Amino acid sequence: MSTVEFQDRATSLGWQREVAEETIRGRGVIVAEYFDEGCSRRLPWRQRPAAAQLMAAAENPNRSFDAVVIGEYERAFYGDQFDAVLTTLQEQGIQLWLPEADGPVNLDDPVHRALMLLLGSQSRREVLRARHRVLAAMGVQARVQGRFLGGRPPYGYRLVDAGPHPNRAHASWGRRLHRLELDPATAPWVRWIFQQRATGRSVAGIARELNDRGIPCPSRADRDRNRHRTKHEWIVRTVVGILENPKYTGRHVWNRHGARTTGPAHHPWSHPTVGGARVGQVGQGDTSGTRGRGHLPRGPGHARSPAHPAR
């Protein structure tokens, strides 16, 4: 079970156990369960806690089982993982049973070989289709609806209620939308940072003066969302992150990816005037650091209209 936030453990484990019991009915009994939660199927078995325990148990000569029964192929394997797991188990004299094979898998059987190829392809296709649907939907939400898609609000903003969730089912569960609103305590300092940088002042000089004035840095201003951070002072990287963040133009930008370049750095967001009147490439962004992913959404998605107050 990979999505623990959206699935019930008892239900997921229950129906998979029923499938496994039906597969071995009259031919054996289940003596142990191995059930991973919150693990992607793309992880090798040795990197999944429960699956790793199963593999370790299989190598124990005093183990209490002589076969492994899978409740659902797509939950257990991805790509060519099946071949690796089957080979390891067979070396220990353990059979691998699948519901689709109605018993132990025998790769010497051409029908079983074809079945395993089909199941492996379906598992990979399911992952790709789910990823594409999620990314495509999030791209539309950012570009067309100007939706805030989660995460920590940028320094200078705070999250406020934006009404009920547009999905009626989610709304019935009490889920709400949120939007960014200027934080009166920190927004003036974001404006000050941009004003200082627009005059040609160095980023190091800006960070130094913020520390001298005792201005709370992002991790200190929002402790609830930054408990993992121990340092509470302005550094050059923090100031640069603010200057390069396109959200300060008032538009949501989603699906940005960083990349190393060999040429001189160019940041179209580094010299805006306050309020976004002169912001390099407003609504276009810097796509030089994006990575294409086939038919999936490519590059950052930018809201077509302002979604929250600009600096």
PDB file of C-alpha atoms in Angstrom, residues 24-241:
ATOM      1  CA  ILE A  24      -3.991 -21.556  -2.224  1.00  0.00           C
ATOM      2  CA  ARG A  25      -7.347 -22.895  -1.038  1.00  0.00           C
ATOM      3  CA  GLY A  26      -7.099 -26.645  -0.486  1.00  0.00           C
ATOM      4  CA  ARG A  27      -3.362 -26.598  -1.181  1.00  0.00           C
ATOM      5  CA  GLY A  28      -1.858 -24.770   1.774  1.00  0.00           C
ATOM      6  CA  VAL A  29      -2.302 -22.216   4.572  1.00  0.00           C
ATOM      7  CA  ILE A  30      -0.893 -18.774   5.238  1.00  0.00           C
ATOM      8  CA  VAL A  31       1.604 -18.817   8.113  1.00  0.00           C
ATOM      9  CA  ALA A  32       2.950 -15.222   7.934  1.00  0.00           C
ATOM     10  CA  GLU A  33       2.050 -11.865   6.437  1.00  0.00           C
ATOM     11  CA  TYR A  34       4.361  -9.226   4.935  1.00  0.00           C
ATOM     12  CA  PHE A  35       2.601  -5.974   4.133  1.00  0.00           C
ATOM     13  CA  ASP A  36       4.401  -2.730   3.233  1.00  0.00           C
ATOM     14  CA  GLU A  37       2.814   0.659   3.867  1.00  0.00           C
ATOM     15  CA  GLY A  38       3.884   3.935   2.264  1.00  0.00           C
ATOM     16  CA  CYS A  39       6.348   2.292  -0.149  1.00  0.00           C
ATOM     17  CA  SER A  40       6.356   2.846  -3.883  1.00  0.00           C
ATOM     18  CA  ARG A  41       6.284  -0.301  -5.995  1.00  0.00           C
ATOM     19  CA  ARG A  42       9.254   1.142  -7.870  1.00  0.00           C
ATOM     20  CA  LEU A  43      11.476   0.474  -4.852  1.00  0.00           C
ATOM     21  CA  PRO A  44      13.405  -2.818  -5.000  1.00  0.00           C
ATOM     22  CA  TRP A  45      12.219  -5.399  -2.481  1.00  0.00           C
ATOM     23  CA  ARG A  46      15.387  -5.024  -0.420  1.00  0.00           C
ATOM     24  CA  GLN A  47      14.484  -1.351   0.153  1.00  0.00           C
ATOM     25  CA  ARG A  48      10.943  -2.048   1.373  1.00  0.00           C
ATOM     26  CA  PRO A  49      10.803  -2.891   5.102  1.00  0.00           C
ATOM     27  CA  ALA A  50       8.323  -5.782   5.012  1.00  0.00           C
ATOM     28  CA  ALA A  51       9.562  -7.172   1.675  1.00  0.00           C
ATOM     29  CA  ALA A  52      13.133  -7.047   2.978  1.00  0.00           C
ATOM     30  CA  GLN A  53      12.032  -9.013   6.050  1.00  0.00           C
ATOM     31  CA  LEU A  54      10.433 -11.608   3.787  1.00  0.00           C
ATOM     32  CA  MET A  55      13.636 -11.984   1.748  1.00  0.00           C
ATOM     33  CA  ALA A  56      15.648 -12.336   4.943  1.00  0.00           C
ATOM     34  CA  ALA A  57      13.222 -14.970   6.235  1.00  0.00           C
ATOM     35  CA  ALA A  58      13.463 -16.837   2.938  1.00  0.00           C
ATOM     36  CA  GLU A  59      17.222 -17.172   3.416  1.00  0.00           C
ATOM     37  CA  ASN A  60      16.728 -18.738   6.854  1.00  0.00           C
ATOM     38  CA  PRO A  61      17.004 -22.538   6.555  1.00  0.00           C
ATOM     39  CA  ASN A  62      14.592 -22.889   9.502  1.00  0.00           C
ATOM     40  CA  ARG A  63      11.830 -20.842   7.864  1.00  0.00           C
ATOM     41  CA  SER A  64       8.214 -21.875   8.369  1.00  0.00           C
ATOM     42  CA  PHE A  65       7.112 -21.613   4.708  1.00  0.00           C
ATOM     43  CA  ASP A  66       7.946 -23.158   1.342  1.00  0.00           C
ATOM     44  CA  ALA A  67       6.044 -20.742  -0.930  1.00  0.00           C
ATOM     45  CA  VAL A  68       5.281 -17.021  -1.229  1.00  0.00           C
ATOM     46  CA  VAL A  69       1.779 -16.016  -2.346  1.00  0.00           C
ATOM     47  CA  ILE A  70       1.223 -12.540  -3.836  1.00  0.00           C
ATOM     48  CA  GLY A  71      -2.147 -10.851  -3.277  1.00  0.00           C
ATOM     49  CA  GLU A  72      -1.846  -8.545  -6.289  1.00  0.00           C
ATOM     50  CA  TYR A  73       0.980  -8.393  -8.819  1.00  0.00           C
ATOM     51  CA  GLU A  74       0.739  -4.625  -9.413  1.00  0.00           C
ATOM     52  CA  ARG A  75       1.147  -3.918  -5.679  1.00  0.00           C
ATOM     53  CA  ALA A  76       4.233  -6.129  -5.414  1.00  0.00           C
ATOM     54  CA  PHE A  77       6.249  -5.675  -8.592  1.00  0.00           C
ATOM     55  CA  TYR A  78       7.326  -3.032 -11.074  1.00  0.00           C
ATOM     56  CA  GLY A  79       9.291  -3.469 -14.280  1.00  0.00           C
ATOM     57  CA  ASP A  80      11.642  -6.452 -14.112  1.00  0.00           C
ATOM     58  CA  GLN A  81      11.510  -6.861 -10.320  1.00  0.00           C
ATOM     59  CA  PHE A  82       9.571 -10.097 -10.624  1.00  0.00           C
ATOM     60  CA  ASP A  83      12.417 -11.949 -12.342  1.00  0.00           C
ATOM     61  CA  ALA A  84      14.917 -10.902  -9.657  1.00  0.00           C
ATOM     62  CA  VAL A  85      12.627 -11.904  -6.786  1.00  0.00           C
ATOM     63  CA  LEU A  86      11.642 -15.203  -8.388  1.00  0.00           C
ATOM     64  CA  THR A  87      15.286 -16.111  -9.020  1.00  0.00           C
ATOM     65  CA  THR A  88      16.228 -15.358  -5.404  1.00  0.00           C
ATOM     66  CA  LEU A  89      13.334 -17.401  -4.022  1.00  0.00           C
ATOM     67  CA  GLN A  90      13.956 -20.354  -6.330  1.00  0.00           C
ATOM     68  CA  GLU A  91      17.582 -20.453  -5.178  1.00  0.00           C
ATOM     69  CA  GLN A  92      16.199 -21.071  -1.698  1.00  0.00           C
ATOM     70  CA  GLY A  93      13.787 -23.723  -2.935  1.00  0.00           C
ATOM     71  CA  ILE A  94      10.737 -21.490  -2.502  1.00  0.00           C
ATOM     72  CA  GLN A  95       7.862 -21.271  -4.975  1.00  0.00           C
ATOM     73  CA  LEU A  96       6.222 -17.986  -5.968  1.00  0.00           C
ATOM     74  CA  TRP A  97       2.443 -18.161  -6.386  1.00  0.00           C
ATOM     75  CA  LEU A  98       0.288 -15.666  -8.250  1.00  0.00           C
ATOM     76  CA  PRO A  99      -3.521 -15.467  -8.576  1.00  0.00           C
ATOM     77  CA  GLU A 100      -3.150 -14.894 -12.327  1.00  0.00           C
ATOM     78  CA  ALA A 101      -1.222 -18.157 -12.651  1.00  0.00           C
ATOM     79  CA  ASP A 102      -3.623 -19.976 -10.281  1.00  0.00           C
ATOM     80  CA  GLY A 103      -0.603 -21.469  -8.568  1.00  0.00           C
ATOM     81  CA  PRO A 104       3.201 -21.412  -8.668  1.00  0.00           C
ATOM     82  CA  VAL A 105       4.857 -19.570 -11.532  1.00  0.00           C
ATOM     83  CA  ASN A 106       6.879 -21.732 -13.890  1.00  0.00           C
ATOM     84  CA  LEU A 107       8.972 -19.699 -16.319  1.00  0.00           C
ATOM     85  CA  ASP A 108       9.707 -22.844 -18.320  1.00  0.00           C
ATOM     86  CA  ASP A 109       6.082 -22.655 -19.396  1.00  0.00           C
ATOM     87  CA  PRO A 110       5.746 -20.270 -22.381  1.00  0.00           C
ATOM     88  CA  VAL A 111       2.256 -19.284 -21.243  1.00  0.00           C
ATOM     89  CA  HIS A 112       3.614 -18.215 -17.850  1.00  0.00           C
ATOM     90  CA  ARG A 113       6.466 -16.289 -19.482  1.00  0.00           C
ATOM     91  CA  ALA A 114       4.006 -14.383 -21.668  1.00  0.00           C
ATOM     92  CA  LEU A 115       1.774 -13.735 -18.634  1.00  0.00           C
ATOM     93  CA  MET A 116       4.673 -12.273 -16.655  1.00  0.00           C
ATOM     94  CA  LEU A 117       5.581  -9.943 -19.539  1.00  0.00           C
ATOM     95  CA  LEU A 118       1.984  -8.773 -19.738  1.00  0.00           C
ATOM     96  CA  LEU A 119       1.694  -8.179 -15.974  1.00  0.00           C
ATOM     97  CA  GLY A 120       4.989  -6.305 -15.881  1.00  0.00           C
ATOM     98  CA  SER A 121       3.890  -4.063 -18.730  1.00  0.00           C
ATOM     99  CA  GLN A 122       0.535  -3.389 -17.067  1.00  0.00           C
ATOM    100  CA  SER A 123       2.194  -2.481 -13.778  1.00  0.00           C
ATOM    101  CA  ARG A 124       4.512   0.005 -15.482  1.00  0.00           C
ATOM    102  CA  ARG A 125       1.621   1.434 -17.506  1.00  0.00           C
ATOM    103  CA  GLU A 126      -0.490   1.952 -14.388  1.00  0.00           C
ATOM    104  CA  VAL A 127       2.277   3.976 -12.744  1.00  0.00           C
ATOM    105  CA  LEU A 128       2.854   6.117 -15.834  1.00  0.00           C
ATOM    106  CA  ARG A 129      -0.857   6.771 -16.361  1.00  0.00           C
ATOM    107  CA  ALA A 130      -1.396   7.767 -12.730  1.00  0.00           C
ATOM    108  CA  ARG A 131       1.617  10.068 -12.829  1.00  0.00           C
ATOM    109  CA  HIS A 132       0.468  11.663 -16.063  1.00  0.00           C
ATOM    110  CA  ARG A 133      -3.065  12.264 -14.787  1.00  0.00           C
ATOM    111  CA  VAL A 134      -1.823  13.865 -11.565  1.00  0.00           C
ATOM    112  CA  LEU A 135       0.760  16.086 -13.253  1.00  0.00           C
ATOM    113  CA  ALA A 136      -1.628  17.133 -16.025  1.00  0.00           C
ATOM    114  CA  ALA A 137      -4.349  18.012 -13.512  1.00  0.00           C
ATOM    115  CA  MET A 138      -1.943  19.997 -11.335  1.00  0.00           C
ATOM    116  CA  GLY A 139      -0.691  21.835 -14.408  1.00  0.00           C
ATOM    117  CA  VAL A 140      -4.228  22.923 -15.305  1.00  0.00           C
ATOM    118  CA  GLN A 141      -4.926  23.950 -11.716  1.00  0.00           C
ATOM    119  CA  ALA A 142      -1.836  26.164 -11.684  1.00  0.00           C
ATOM    120  CA  ARG A 143      -2.139  27.622 -15.204  1.00  0.00           C
ATOM    121  CA  VAL A 144      -5.892  28.056 -15.584  1.00  0.00           C
ATOM    122  CA  GLN A 145      -7.253  28.231 -12.051  1.00  0.00           C
ATOM    123  CA  GLY A 146      -4.290  29.875 -10.354  1.00  0.00           C
ATOM    124  CA  ARG A 147      -4.626  27.356  -7.509  1.00  0.00           C
ATOM    125  CA  PHE A 148      -2.138  27.163  -4.637  1.00  0.00           C
ATOM    126  CA  LEU A 149      -0.937  23.558  -4.818  1.00  0.00           C
ATOM    127  CA  GLY A 150       0.488  23.175  -1.348  1.00  0.00           C
ATOM    128  CA  GLY A 151       3.795  23.457   0.407  1.00  0.00           C
ATOM    129  CA  ARG A 152       5.146  26.175   2.671  1.00  0.00           C
ATOM    130  CA  PRO A 153       4.019  29.687   1.786  1.00  0.00           C
ATOM    131  CA  PRO A 154       6.906  31.855   0.553  1.00  0.00           C
ATOM    132  CA  TYR A 155       8.425  34.307   3.017  1.00  0.00           C
ATOM    133  CA  GLY A 156       6.218  37.384   3.064  1.00  0.00           C
ATOM    134  CA  TYR A 157       2.994  35.424   2.564  1.00  0.00           C
ATOM    135  CA  ARG A 158       0.614  33.519   4.786  1.00  0.00           C
ATOM    136  CA  LEU A 159      -2.106  31.003   3.953  1.00  0.00           C
ATOM    137  CA  VAL A 160      -5.739  32.002   4.384  1.00  0.00           C
ATOM    138  CA  ASP A 161      -9.001  30.209   3.727  1.00  0.00           C
ATOM    139  CA  ALA A 162     -10.252  30.417   0.132  1.00  0.00           C
ATOM    140  CA  GLY A 163     -13.573  28.624   0.411  1.00  0.00           C
ATOM    141  CA  PRO A 164     -14.755  25.029   0.111  1.00  0.00           C
ATOM    142  CA  HIS A 165     -12.916  22.505  -2.039  1.00  0.00           C
ATOM    143  CA  PRO A 166     -14.308  22.455  -5.635  1.00  0.00           C
ATOM    144  CA  ASN A 167     -14.551  18.669  -5.522  1.00  0.00           C
ATOM    145  CA  ARG A 168     -17.870  17.949  -3.825  1.00  0.00           C
ATOM    146  CA  ALA A 169     -16.629  14.777  -2.177  1.00  0.00           C
ATOM    147  CA  HIS A 170     -13.609  16.554  -0.690  1.00  0.00           C
ATOM    148  CA  ALA A 171     -15.820  19.455   0.355  1.00  0.00           C
ATOM    149  CA  SER A 172     -18.144  17.043   2.177  1.00  0.00           C
ATOM    150  CA  TRP A 173     -15.123  15.815   4.139  1.00  0.00           C
ATOM    151  CA  GLY A 174     -14.457  19.369   5.282  1.00  0.00           C
ATOM    152  CA  ARG A 175     -11.464  20.081   3.055  1.00  0.00           C
ATOM    153  CA  ARG A 176     -10.907  23.721   2.115  1.00  0.00           C
ATOM    154  CA  LEU A 177      -8.938  25.629  -0.482  1.00  0.00           C
ATOM    155  CA  HIS A 178      -6.215  28.051   0.584  1.00  0.00           C
ATOM    156  CA  ARG A 179      -4.706  31.097  -1.027  1.00  0.00           C
ATOM    157  CA  LEU A 180      -1.686  33.282  -0.384  1.00  0.00           C
ATOM    158  CA  GLU A 181      -2.112  36.597   1.376  1.00  0.00           C
ATOM    159  CA  LEU A 182       0.476  39.201   2.292  1.00  0.00           C
ATOM    160  CA  ASP A 183       1.940  38.759   5.753  1.00  0.00           C
ATOM    161  CA  PRO A 184       2.026  42.228   7.332  1.00  0.00           C
ATOM    162  CA  ALA A 185       5.017  41.275   9.497  1.00  0.00           C
ATOM    163  CA  THR A 186       7.345  39.984   6.762  1.00  0.00           C
ATOM    164  CA  ALA A 187       6.031  41.344   3.437  1.00  0.00           C
ATOM    165  CA  PRO A 188       7.659  44.794   3.949  1.00  0.00           C
ATOM    166  CA  TRP A 189      11.063  43.121   4.226  1.00  0.00           C
ATOM    167  CA  VAL A 190      10.562  41.258   0.960  1.00  0.00           C
ATOM    168  CA  ARG A 191       9.888  44.606  -0.710  1.00  0.00           C
ATOM    169  CA  TRP A 192      12.966  46.016   0.972  1.00  0.00           C
ATOM    170  CA  ILE A 193      15.115  43.143  -0.341  1.00  0.00           C
ATOM    171  CA  PHE A 194      13.964  43.762  -3.918  1.00  0.00           C
ATOM    172  CA  GLN A 195      14.444  47.532  -3.563  1.00  0.00           C
ATOM    173  CA  GLN A 196      17.970  47.080  -2.258  1.00  0.00           C
ATOM    174  CA  ARG A 197      18.881  44.621  -4.995  1.00  0.00           C
ATOM    175  CA  ALA A 198      17.411  46.919  -7.664  1.00  0.00           C
ATOM    176  CA  THR A 199      19.898  49.621  -6.593  1.00  0.00           C
ATOM    177  CA  GLY A 200      22.760  47.219  -7.297  1.00  0.00           C
ATOM    178  CA  ARG A 201      23.506  46.256  -3.729  1.00  0.00           C
ATOM    179  CA  SER A 202      25.169  42.882  -3.215  1.00  0.00           C
ATOM    180  CA  VAL A 203      23.198  39.936  -1.914  1.00  0.00           C
ATOM    181  CA  ALA A 204      25.758  39.427   0.855  1.00  0.00           C
ATOM    182  CA  GLY A 205      25.302  43.029   1.956  1.00  0.00           C
ATOM    183  CA  ILE A 206      21.524  42.583   2.067  1.00  0.00           C
ATOM    184  CA  ALA A 207      21.817  39.429   4.188  1.00  0.00           C
ATOM    185  CA  ARG A 208      24.284  41.108   6.536  1.00  0.00           C
ATOM    186  CA  GLU A 209      22.033  44.107   7.187  1.00  0.00           C
ATOM    187  CA  LEU A 210      18.985  41.896   7.773  1.00  0.00           C
ATOM    188  CA  ASN A 211      20.947  40.058  10.454  1.00  0.00           C
ATOM    189  CA  ASP A 212      22.243  43.316  11.967  1.00  0.00           C
ATOM    190  CA  ARG A 213      18.682  44.610  12.218  1.00  0.00           C
ATOM    191  CA  GLY A 214      17.475  41.376  13.825  1.00  0.00           C
ATOM    192  CA  ILE A 215      14.896  40.670  11.107  1.00  0.00           C
ATOM    193  CA  PRO A 216      13.556  37.094  11.418  1.00  0.00           C
ATOM    194  CA  CYS A 217      14.684  34.876   8.549  1.00  0.00           C
ATOM    195  CA  PRO A 218      12.146  32.487   6.928  1.00  0.00           C
ATOM    196  CA  SER A 219      12.886  29.555   9.267  1.00  0.00           C
ATOM    197  CA  ARG A 220      12.620  31.779  12.343  1.00  0.00           C
ATOM    198  CA  ALA A 221       9.501  33.627  11.181  1.00  0.00           C
ATOM    199  CA  ASP A 222       7.575  30.368  10.631  1.00  0.00           C
ATOM    200  CA  ARG A 223       8.800  27.874  13.217  1.00  0.00           C
ATOM    201  CA  ASP A 224       5.826  25.514  12.883  1.00  0.00           C
ATOM    202  CA  ARG A 225       6.736  24.722   9.260  1.00  0.00           C
ATOM    203  CA  ASN A 226      10.522  24.818   9.773  1.00  0.00           C
ATOM    204  CA  ARG A 227      11.113  22.733  12.868  1.00  0.00           C
ATOM    205  CA  HIS A 228      13.746  20.752  10.994  1.00  0.00           C
ATOM    206  CA  ARG A 229      15.920  23.859  10.600  1.00  0.00           C
ATOM    207  CA  THR A 230      18.295  24.761  13.414  1.00  0.00           C
ATOM    208  CA  LYS A 231      19.926  27.943  12.100  1.00  0.00           C
ATOM    209  CA  HIS A 232      17.972  31.181  12.343  1.00  0.00           C
ATOM    210  CA  GLU A 233      19.966  33.764  10.437  1.00  0.00           C
ATOM    211  CA  TRP A 234      19.985  35.213   6.960  1.00  0.00           C
ATOM    212  CA  ILE A 235      22.467  33.738   4.513  1.00  0.00           C
ATOM    213  CA  VAL A 236      23.197  34.566   0.888  1.00  0.00           C
ATOM    214  CA  ARG A 237      21.328  31.504  -0.398  1.00  0.00           C
ATOM    215  CA  THR A 238      18.162  32.548   1.441  1.00  0.00           C
ATOM    216  CA  VAL A 239      18.167  36.022  -0.095  1.00  0.00           C
ATOM    217  CA  VAL A 240      18.879  34.628  -3.570  1.00  0.00           C
ATOM    218  CA  GLY A 241      15.980  32.192  -3.175  1.00  0.00           C
TER     219      GLY A 241
END
